[in-house]
Tab-separated table of C-alpha atoms in Angstrom:
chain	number	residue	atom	x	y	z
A	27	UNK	CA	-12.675	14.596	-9.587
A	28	UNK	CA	-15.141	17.475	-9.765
A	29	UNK	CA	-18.814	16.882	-9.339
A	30	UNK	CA	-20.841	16.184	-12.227
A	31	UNK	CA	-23.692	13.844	-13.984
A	32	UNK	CA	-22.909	10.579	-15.856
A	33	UNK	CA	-26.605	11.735	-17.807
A	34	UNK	CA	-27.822	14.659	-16.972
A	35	UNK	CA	-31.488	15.513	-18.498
A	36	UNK	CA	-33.072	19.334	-17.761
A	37	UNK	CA	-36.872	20.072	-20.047
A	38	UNK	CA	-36.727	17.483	-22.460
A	39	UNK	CA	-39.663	15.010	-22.910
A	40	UNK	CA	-39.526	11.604	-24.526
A	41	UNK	CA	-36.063	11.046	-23.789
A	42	UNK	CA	-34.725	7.479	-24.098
A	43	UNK	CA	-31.425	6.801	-21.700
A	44	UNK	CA	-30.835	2.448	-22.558
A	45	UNK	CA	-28.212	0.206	-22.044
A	46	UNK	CA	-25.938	2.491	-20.674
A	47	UNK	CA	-22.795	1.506	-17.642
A	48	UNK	CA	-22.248	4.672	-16.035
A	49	UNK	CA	-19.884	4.643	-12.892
A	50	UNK	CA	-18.846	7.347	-11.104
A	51	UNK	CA	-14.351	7.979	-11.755
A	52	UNK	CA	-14.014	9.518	-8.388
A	53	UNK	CA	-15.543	9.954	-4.716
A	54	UNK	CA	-16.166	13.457	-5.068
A	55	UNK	CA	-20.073	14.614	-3.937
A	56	UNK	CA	-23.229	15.634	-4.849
A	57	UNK	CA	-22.683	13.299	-8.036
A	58	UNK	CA	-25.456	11.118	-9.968
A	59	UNK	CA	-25.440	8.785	-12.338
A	60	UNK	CA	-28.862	10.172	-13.926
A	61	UNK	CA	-29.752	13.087	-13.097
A	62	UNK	CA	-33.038	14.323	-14.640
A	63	UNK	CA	-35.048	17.429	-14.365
A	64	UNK	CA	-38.741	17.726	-15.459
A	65	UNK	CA	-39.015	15.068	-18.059
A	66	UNK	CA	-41.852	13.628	-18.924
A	67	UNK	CA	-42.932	10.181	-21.120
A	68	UNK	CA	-39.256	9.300	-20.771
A	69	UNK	CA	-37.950	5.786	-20.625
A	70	UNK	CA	-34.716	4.614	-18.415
A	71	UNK	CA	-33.676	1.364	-18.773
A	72	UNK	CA	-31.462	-1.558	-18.500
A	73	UNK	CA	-28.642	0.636	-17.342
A	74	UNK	CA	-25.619	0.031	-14.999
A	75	UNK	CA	-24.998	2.442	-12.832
A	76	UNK	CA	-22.517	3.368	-9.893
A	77	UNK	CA	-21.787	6.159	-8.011
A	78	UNK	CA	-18.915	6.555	-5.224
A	79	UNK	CA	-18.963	10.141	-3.284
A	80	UNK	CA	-21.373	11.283	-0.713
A	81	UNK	CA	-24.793	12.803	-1.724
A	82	UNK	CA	-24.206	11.289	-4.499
A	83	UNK	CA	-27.396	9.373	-5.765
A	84	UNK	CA	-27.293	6.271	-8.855
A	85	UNK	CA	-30.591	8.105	-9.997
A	86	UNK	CA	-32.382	11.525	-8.678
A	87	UNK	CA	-35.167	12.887	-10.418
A	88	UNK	CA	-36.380	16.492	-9.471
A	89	UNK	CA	-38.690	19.041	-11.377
A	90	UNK	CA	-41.898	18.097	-12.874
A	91	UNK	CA	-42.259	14.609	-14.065
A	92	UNK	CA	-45.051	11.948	-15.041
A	93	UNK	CA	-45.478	8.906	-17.229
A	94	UNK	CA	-41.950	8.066	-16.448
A	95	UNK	CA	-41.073	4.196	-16.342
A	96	UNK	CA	-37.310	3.203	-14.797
A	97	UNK	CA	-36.973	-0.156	-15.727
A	98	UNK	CA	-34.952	-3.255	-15.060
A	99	UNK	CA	-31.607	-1.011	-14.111
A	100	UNK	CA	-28.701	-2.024	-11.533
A	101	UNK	CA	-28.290	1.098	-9.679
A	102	UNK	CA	-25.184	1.339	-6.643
A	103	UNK	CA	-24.176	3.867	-4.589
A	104	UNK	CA	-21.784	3.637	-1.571
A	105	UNK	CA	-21.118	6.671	-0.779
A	106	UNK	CA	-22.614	8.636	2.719
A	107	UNK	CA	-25.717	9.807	2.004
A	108	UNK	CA	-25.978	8.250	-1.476
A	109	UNK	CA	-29.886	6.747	-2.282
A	110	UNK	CA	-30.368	4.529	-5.171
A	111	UNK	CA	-33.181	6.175	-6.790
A	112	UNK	CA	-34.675	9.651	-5.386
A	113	UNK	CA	-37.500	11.139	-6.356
A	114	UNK	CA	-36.382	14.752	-4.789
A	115	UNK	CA	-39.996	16.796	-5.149
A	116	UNK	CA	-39.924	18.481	-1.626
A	117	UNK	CA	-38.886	22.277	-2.693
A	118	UNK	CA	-40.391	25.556	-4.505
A	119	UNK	CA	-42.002	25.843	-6.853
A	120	UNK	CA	-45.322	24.280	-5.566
A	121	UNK	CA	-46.035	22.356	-8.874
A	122	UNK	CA	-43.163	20.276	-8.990
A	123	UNK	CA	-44.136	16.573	-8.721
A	124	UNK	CA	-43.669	13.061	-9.667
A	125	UNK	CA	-47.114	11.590	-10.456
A	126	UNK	CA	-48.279	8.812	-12.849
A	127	UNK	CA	-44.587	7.004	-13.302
A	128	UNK	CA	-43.546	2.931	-13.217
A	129	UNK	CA	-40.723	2.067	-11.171
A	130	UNK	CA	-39.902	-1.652	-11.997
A	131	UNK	CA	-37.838	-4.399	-12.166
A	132	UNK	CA	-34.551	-2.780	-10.811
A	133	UNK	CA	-31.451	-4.229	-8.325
A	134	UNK	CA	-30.766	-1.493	-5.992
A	135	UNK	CA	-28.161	-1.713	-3.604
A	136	UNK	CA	-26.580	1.270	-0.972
A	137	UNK	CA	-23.963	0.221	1.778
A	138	UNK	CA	-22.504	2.756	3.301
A	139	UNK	CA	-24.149	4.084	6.485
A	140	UNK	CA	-28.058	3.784	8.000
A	141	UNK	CA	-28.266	7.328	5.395
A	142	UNK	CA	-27.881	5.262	2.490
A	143	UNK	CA	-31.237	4.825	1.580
A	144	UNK	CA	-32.751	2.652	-1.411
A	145	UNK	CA	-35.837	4.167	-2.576
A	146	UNK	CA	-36.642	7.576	-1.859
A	147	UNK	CA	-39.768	9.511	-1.891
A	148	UNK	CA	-39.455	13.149	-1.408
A	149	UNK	CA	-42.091	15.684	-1.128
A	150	UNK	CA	-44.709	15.525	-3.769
A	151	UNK	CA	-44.594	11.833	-4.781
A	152	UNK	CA	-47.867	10.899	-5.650
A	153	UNK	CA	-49.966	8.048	-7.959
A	154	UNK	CA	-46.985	6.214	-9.167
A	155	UNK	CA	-46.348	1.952	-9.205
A	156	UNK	CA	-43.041	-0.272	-7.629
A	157	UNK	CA	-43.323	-3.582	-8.528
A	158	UNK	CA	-40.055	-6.467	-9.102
A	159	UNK	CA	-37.569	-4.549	-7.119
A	160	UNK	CA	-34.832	-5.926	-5.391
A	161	UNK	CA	-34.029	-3.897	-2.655
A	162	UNK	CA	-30.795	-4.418	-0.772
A	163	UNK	CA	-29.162	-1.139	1.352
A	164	UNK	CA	-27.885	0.039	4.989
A	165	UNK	CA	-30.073	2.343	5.283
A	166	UNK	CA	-33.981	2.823	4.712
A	167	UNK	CA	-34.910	0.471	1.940
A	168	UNK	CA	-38.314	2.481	1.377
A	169	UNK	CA	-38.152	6.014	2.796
A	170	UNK	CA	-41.043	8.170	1.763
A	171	UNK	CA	-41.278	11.954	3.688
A	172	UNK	CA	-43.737	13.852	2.035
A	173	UNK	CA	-42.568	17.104	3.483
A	174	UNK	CA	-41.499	20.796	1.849
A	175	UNK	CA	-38.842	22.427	2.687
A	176	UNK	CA	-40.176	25.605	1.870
A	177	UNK	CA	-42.581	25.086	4.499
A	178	UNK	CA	-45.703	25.979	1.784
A	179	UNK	CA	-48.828	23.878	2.951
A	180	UNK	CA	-46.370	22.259	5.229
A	181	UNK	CA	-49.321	20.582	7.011
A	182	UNK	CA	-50.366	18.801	3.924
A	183	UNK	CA	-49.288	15.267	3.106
A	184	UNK	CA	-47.924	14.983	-0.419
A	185	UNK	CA	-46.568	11.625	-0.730
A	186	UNK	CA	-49.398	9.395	-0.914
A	187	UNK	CA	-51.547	7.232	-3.325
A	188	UNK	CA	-48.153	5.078	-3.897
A	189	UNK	CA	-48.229	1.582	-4.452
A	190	UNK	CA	-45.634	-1.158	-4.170
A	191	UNK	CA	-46.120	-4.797	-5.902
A	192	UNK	CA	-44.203	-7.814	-5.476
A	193	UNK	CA	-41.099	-6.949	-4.538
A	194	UNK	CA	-38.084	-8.074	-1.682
A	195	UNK	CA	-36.146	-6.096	0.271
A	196	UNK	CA	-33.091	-7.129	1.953
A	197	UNK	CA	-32.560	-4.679	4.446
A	198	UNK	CA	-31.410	-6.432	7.746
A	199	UNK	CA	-29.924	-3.549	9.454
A	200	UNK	CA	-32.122	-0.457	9.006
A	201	UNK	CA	-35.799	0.299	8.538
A	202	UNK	CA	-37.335	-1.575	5.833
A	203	UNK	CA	-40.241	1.223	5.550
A	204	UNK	CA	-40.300	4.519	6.681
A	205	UNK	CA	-43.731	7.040	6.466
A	206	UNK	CA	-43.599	10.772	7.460
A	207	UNK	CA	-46.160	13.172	6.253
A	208	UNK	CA	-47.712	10.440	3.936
A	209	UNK	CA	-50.729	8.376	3.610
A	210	UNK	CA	-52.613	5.405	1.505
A	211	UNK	CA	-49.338	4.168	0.174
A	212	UNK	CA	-49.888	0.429	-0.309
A	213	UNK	CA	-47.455	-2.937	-0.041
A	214	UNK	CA	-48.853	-6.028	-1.895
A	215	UNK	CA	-47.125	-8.903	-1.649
A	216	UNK	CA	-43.630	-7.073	-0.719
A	217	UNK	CA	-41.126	-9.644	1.185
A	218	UNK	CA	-40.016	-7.375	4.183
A	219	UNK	CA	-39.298	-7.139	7.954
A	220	UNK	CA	-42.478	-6.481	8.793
A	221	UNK	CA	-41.888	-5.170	12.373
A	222	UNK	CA	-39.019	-3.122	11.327
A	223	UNK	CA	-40.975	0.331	10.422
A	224	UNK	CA	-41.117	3.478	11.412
A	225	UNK	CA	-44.074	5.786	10.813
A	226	UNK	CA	-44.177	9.185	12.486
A	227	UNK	CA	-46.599	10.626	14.899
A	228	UNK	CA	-47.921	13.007	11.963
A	229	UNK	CA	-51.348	11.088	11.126
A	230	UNK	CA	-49.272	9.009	8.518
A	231	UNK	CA	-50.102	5.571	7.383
A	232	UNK	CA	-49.078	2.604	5.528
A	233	UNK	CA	-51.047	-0.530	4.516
A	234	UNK	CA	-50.331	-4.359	3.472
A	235	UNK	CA	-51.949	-6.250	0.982
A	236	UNK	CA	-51.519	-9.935	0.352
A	237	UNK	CA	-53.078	-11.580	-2.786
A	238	UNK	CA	-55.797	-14.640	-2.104
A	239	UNK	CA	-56.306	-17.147	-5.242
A	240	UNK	CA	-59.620	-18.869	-5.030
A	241	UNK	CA	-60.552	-22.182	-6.839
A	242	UNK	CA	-64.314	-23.271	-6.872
A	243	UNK	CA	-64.804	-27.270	-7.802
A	244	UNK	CA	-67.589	-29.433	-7.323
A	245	UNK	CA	-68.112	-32.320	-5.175
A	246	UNK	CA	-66.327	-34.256	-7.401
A	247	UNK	CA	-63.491	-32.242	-7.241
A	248	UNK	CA	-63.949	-30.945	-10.874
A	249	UNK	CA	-63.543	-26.988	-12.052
A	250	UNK	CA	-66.204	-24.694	-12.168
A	251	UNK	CA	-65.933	-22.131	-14.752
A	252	UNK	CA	-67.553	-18.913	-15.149
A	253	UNK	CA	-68.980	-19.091	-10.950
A	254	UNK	CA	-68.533	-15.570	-9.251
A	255	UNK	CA	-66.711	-14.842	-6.356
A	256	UNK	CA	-67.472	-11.620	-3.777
A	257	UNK	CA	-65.326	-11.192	-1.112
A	258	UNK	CA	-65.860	-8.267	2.031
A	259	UNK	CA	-63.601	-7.358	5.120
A	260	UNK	CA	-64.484	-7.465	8.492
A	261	UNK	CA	-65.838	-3.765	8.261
A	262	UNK	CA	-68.284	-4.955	5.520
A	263	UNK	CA	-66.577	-3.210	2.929
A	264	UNK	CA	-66.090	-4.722	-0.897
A	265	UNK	CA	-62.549	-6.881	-0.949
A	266	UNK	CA	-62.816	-7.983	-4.374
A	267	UNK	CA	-65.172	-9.554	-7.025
A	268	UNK	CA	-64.814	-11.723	-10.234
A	269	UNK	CA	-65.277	-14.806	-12.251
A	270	UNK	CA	-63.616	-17.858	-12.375
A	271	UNK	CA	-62.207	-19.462	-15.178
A	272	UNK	CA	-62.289	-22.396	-17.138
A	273	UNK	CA	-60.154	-23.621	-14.332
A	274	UNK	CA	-62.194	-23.327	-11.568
A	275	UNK	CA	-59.753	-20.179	-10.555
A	276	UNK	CA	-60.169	-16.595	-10.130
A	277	UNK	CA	-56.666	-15.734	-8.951
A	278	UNK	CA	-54.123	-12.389	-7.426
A	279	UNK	CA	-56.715	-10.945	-5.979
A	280	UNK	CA	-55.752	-7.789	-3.856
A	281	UNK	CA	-56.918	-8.390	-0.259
A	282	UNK	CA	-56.701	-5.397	2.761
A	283	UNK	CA	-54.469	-7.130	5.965
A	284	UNK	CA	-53.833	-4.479	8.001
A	285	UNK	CA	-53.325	-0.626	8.123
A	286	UNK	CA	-50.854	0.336	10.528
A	287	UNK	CA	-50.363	3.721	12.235
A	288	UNK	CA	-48.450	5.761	14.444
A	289	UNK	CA	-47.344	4.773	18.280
A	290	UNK	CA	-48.142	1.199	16.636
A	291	UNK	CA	-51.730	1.191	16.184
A	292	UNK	CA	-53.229	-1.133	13.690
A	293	UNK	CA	-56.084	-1.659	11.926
A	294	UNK	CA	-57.093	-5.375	11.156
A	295	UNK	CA	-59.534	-6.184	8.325
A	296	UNK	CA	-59.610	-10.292	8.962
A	297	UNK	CA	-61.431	-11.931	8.707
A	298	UNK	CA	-62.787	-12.038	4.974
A	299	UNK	CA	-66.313	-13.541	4.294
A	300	UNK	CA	-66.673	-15.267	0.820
A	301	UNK	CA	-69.870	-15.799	-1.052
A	302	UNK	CA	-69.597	-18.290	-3.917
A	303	UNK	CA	-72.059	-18.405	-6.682
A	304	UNK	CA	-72.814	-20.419	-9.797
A	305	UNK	CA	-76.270	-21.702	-11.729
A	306	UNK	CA	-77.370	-25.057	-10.529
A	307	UNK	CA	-74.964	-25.173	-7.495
A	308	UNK	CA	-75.991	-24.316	-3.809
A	309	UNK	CA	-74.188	-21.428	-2.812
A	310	UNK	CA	-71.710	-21.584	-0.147
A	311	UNK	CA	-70.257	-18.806	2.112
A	312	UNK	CA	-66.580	-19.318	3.827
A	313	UNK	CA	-65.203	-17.236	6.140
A	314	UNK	CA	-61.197	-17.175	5.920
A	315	UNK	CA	-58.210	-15.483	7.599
A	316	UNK	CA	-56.059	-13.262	4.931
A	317	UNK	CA	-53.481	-12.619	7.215
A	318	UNK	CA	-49.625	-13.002	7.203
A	319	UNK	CA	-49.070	-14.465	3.894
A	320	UNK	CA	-50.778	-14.487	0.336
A	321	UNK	CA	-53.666	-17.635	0.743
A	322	UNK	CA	-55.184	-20.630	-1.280
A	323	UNK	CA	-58.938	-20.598	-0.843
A	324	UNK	CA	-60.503	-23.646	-2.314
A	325	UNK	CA	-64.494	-23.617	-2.274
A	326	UNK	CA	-66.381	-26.914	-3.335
A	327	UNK	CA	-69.760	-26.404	-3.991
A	328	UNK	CA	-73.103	-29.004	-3.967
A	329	UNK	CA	-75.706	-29.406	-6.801
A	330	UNK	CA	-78.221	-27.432	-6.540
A	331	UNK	CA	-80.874	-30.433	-7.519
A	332	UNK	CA	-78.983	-33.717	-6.313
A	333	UNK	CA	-78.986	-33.670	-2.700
A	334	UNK	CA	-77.709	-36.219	0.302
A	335	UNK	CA	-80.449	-35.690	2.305
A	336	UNK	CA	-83.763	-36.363	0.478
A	337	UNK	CA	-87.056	-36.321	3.120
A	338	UNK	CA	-87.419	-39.990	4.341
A	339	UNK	CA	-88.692	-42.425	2.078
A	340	UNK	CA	-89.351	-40.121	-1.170
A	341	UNK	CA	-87.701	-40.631	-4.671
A	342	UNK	CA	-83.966	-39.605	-5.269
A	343	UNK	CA	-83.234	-38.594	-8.794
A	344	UNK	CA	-79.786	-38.055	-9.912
A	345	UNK	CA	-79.182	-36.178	-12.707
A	346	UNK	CA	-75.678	-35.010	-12.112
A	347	UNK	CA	-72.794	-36.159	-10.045
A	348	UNK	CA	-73.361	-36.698	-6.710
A	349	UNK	CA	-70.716	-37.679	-3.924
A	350	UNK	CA	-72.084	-38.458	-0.079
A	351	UNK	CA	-70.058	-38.376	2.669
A	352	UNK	CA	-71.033	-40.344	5.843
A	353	UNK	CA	-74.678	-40.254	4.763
A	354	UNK	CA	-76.984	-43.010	5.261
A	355	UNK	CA	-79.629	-42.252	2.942
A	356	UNK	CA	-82.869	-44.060	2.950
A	357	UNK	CA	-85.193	-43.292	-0.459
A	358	UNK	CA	-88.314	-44.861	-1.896
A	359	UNK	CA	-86.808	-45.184	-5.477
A	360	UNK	CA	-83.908	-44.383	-6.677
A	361	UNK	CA	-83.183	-43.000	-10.049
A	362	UNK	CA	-80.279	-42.037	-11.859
A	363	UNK	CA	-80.177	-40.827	-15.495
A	364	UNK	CA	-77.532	-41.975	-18.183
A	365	UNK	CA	-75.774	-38.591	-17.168
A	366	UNK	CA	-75.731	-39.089	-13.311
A	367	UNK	CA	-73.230	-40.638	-11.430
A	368	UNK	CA	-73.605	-41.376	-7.299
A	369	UNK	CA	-70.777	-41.965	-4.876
A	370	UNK	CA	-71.291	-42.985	-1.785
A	371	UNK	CA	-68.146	-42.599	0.679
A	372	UNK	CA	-68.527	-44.444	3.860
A	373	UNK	CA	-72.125	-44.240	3.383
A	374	UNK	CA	-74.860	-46.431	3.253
A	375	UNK	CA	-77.752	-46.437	0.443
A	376	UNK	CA	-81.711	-48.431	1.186
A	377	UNK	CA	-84.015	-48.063	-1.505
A	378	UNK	CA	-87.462	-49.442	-0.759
C-alpha cells in the first residue's frame, strides 16, 4: 500500500481522537497511526494502534503543541525504525515545541531492531509528565536527543525539564535510557535497568528519584497526626517538607538519589537527615539512606514532659503514656494521673 495516516491532524486545537483501532493494511513506510501537527488542548485516548512498515511510528507528533494528554492507548510498531510515540520537534522553524503535555497510562511495544525505539524525545521537548507507562521495545525504551537539525543554537539543550513517574520498562536488550543534548529530566520511581544507559559526553544529565513514606508514632506505638516532617540531602539542600496525617503518615514524598553524568560520573545525595517535630513530643532527628529503592521511614517520638530518666530521687509525674525500655528508674514519689499510663519493659521501678 501507499504511505499514509490512520488520523492525521494539521492546525486544529481541541481535537478529540477516542476509542479508535487503527492498524496499518500494509508494510509500506513513513506511515503513522496518528499523526498530528501543531495541536494544542487535544485529547488522545484509549486507542489501538498498529503500524507495520519502516519509519513508520504508532504516534508522531510534530509542529507546535502543548496541553496535550495521550492517555491509556496500546500503541505497536514493528517495523525498522518504527518508535511508539515521537515527539519529532528537532527542525525549522525555531518555535516548534512540545511543552506542557501528559503522557500517561499507555502499553507501548516496538520489536523490530535496536532502532525501534519506545518513547521518543526529539529536539525541543520540554516541561511535559510520563507517568503509568508500560514500556516494552528492542530498541531505546526512553530516547531523548535534544538536538536541531538545522543546526540553529545547536549548542543549546532543548530537551529538558521532563519528568517520568511510576512507570516499567521492559527493555532487556537495548538501552533503557538514552540522554544527548538534554538536562534535568527526572525518573521517580521508574522500574528500569539501571546500569543500562547511555548519556553522551555533551554536558547531559539524567536524575533518579525514589519516593520515602514516613510514619511518626509515639512510644506506644500510636499515630501522630498533624507532626511536621523536614527532610535535606547530603548537600544541605531542602528534600521535602509536610505534615502528617491522622495516621501518623506523610507519604510519596519525592527524594533526590543520584544524578548521573557523562563517562559515568555520579552525583550521590545520601544520606538524608530527618527532623521530626510535634507539640509536647521531644524532637528526634534520623539520618537514613534513600538509595536503591523507594523507603519506609518510621520515627517514634518521646513525651516531651514524661521522661525515663528523672534526676535521682525526685518526683516522677506521669501525665501521658510512658513506655521504658531497660531503665531502672529510681524516684522519690511517683505519680500518675487518671490519664497516664507507665510501662516498664525489662525495667525496674523504686519509689522511696
Amino acid at each position: 500500500s501507499l504511505s499514509g495516516y490512520g488520523v492525521s491532524v494539521n492546525g486544529y486545537n481541541n481535537i478529540t481522537i477516542k476509542n479508535c483501532v487503527i492498524e496499518q493494511g500494509g508494510t509500506s513506510s513513513n506511515s503513522y497511526g496518528i499523526y498530528v501537527t501543531s495541536s494544542n488542548n487535544s485529547l488522545i485516548a484509549n486507542n489501538s494502534i498498529l503500524t507495520k512498515g519502516s519509519n513508520s511510528d504508532a504516534m508522531r507528533f510534530t509542529g507546535i503543541i502543548s496541553n496535550d494528554s495521550i492517555l491509556s492507548n496500546n500503541v505497536s510498531a514493528t517495523g525498522d525504525t518504527s518508535f511508539g510515540i515521537n515527539l519529532y520537534f528537532d527542525s525549522a522553524p525555531a518555535f516548534n515545541s512540545f511543552t506542557n503535555s501528559l503522557i500517561s497510562s499507555n502499553r507501548i511495544f516496538t520489536n523490530f531492531s535496536s532502532l525501534s525505539n519506545g518513547i521518543a524525545l526529539d529536539g525541543r521537548v520540554f516541561n511535559n509528565n510520563f507517568s503509568l507507562n508500560t514500556i516494552n521495545t528492542s530498541g531505546d525504551a526512553i530516547n531523548i536527543y535534544g538536538y536541531l537539525w538545522d543546526f540553529t543554537n545547536a549548542s543549546v539543550f532543548h530537551a529538558y525539564n521532563n519528568s517520568f513517574y511510576d512507570s516499567v520498562i521492559l527493555n532487556l536488550t537495548s538501552l533503557n535510557i538514552y540522554a544527548a543534548k538534554s538536562y534535568n529530566n527526572k525518573f521517580i520511581n521508574i522500574s528500569f535497568n539501571e546500569s543500562n544507559y547511555f548519556i553522551a559526553n555533551d554536558g547531559s544529565n539524567f536524575t533518579v528519584l525514589r519516593y520515602a513514606d514516613v510514619n511518626v508514632t509515639d512510644s506506644l506505638g500510636q499515630p501522630i497526626s498533624s507532626a511536621s516532617v523536614s527532610a535535606k540531602d547530603i548537600f544541605n539542600n531542602n528534600s521535602f517538607s509536610g505534615i502528617t496525617d491522622a495516621n501518623g503518615s506523610l507519604v510519596k514524598q519525592q527524594v533526590f538519589d543520584y544524578t548521573r553524568k557523562p563517562s559515568g560520573v555520579t552525583t550521590f545525595y545520601n544520606n538524608h537527615t530527618l527532623n521530626v517535630t510535634k507539640s509536647g513530643y521531644l524532637s528526634k532527628i534520623v539520618s537514613v539512606n534513600l538509595s536503591g529503592a523507594n523507603k519506609v521511614i518510621n520515627v517514634s517520638l518521646n513525651s516531651q514532659t514524661d521522661t525515663c530518666s528523672p534526676i535521682p530521687g525526685n518526683d516522677l509525674v506521669i501525665t501521658t503514656f510512658l513506655s521504658c525500655t531497660d531503665s531502672l528508674i529510681s524516684v522519690r514519689t511517683l505519680n500518675i494521673t487518671s490519664t497516664g499510663n507507665l510501662t516498664l519493659i525489662r525495667g525496674n521501678l523504686t519509689a522511696n
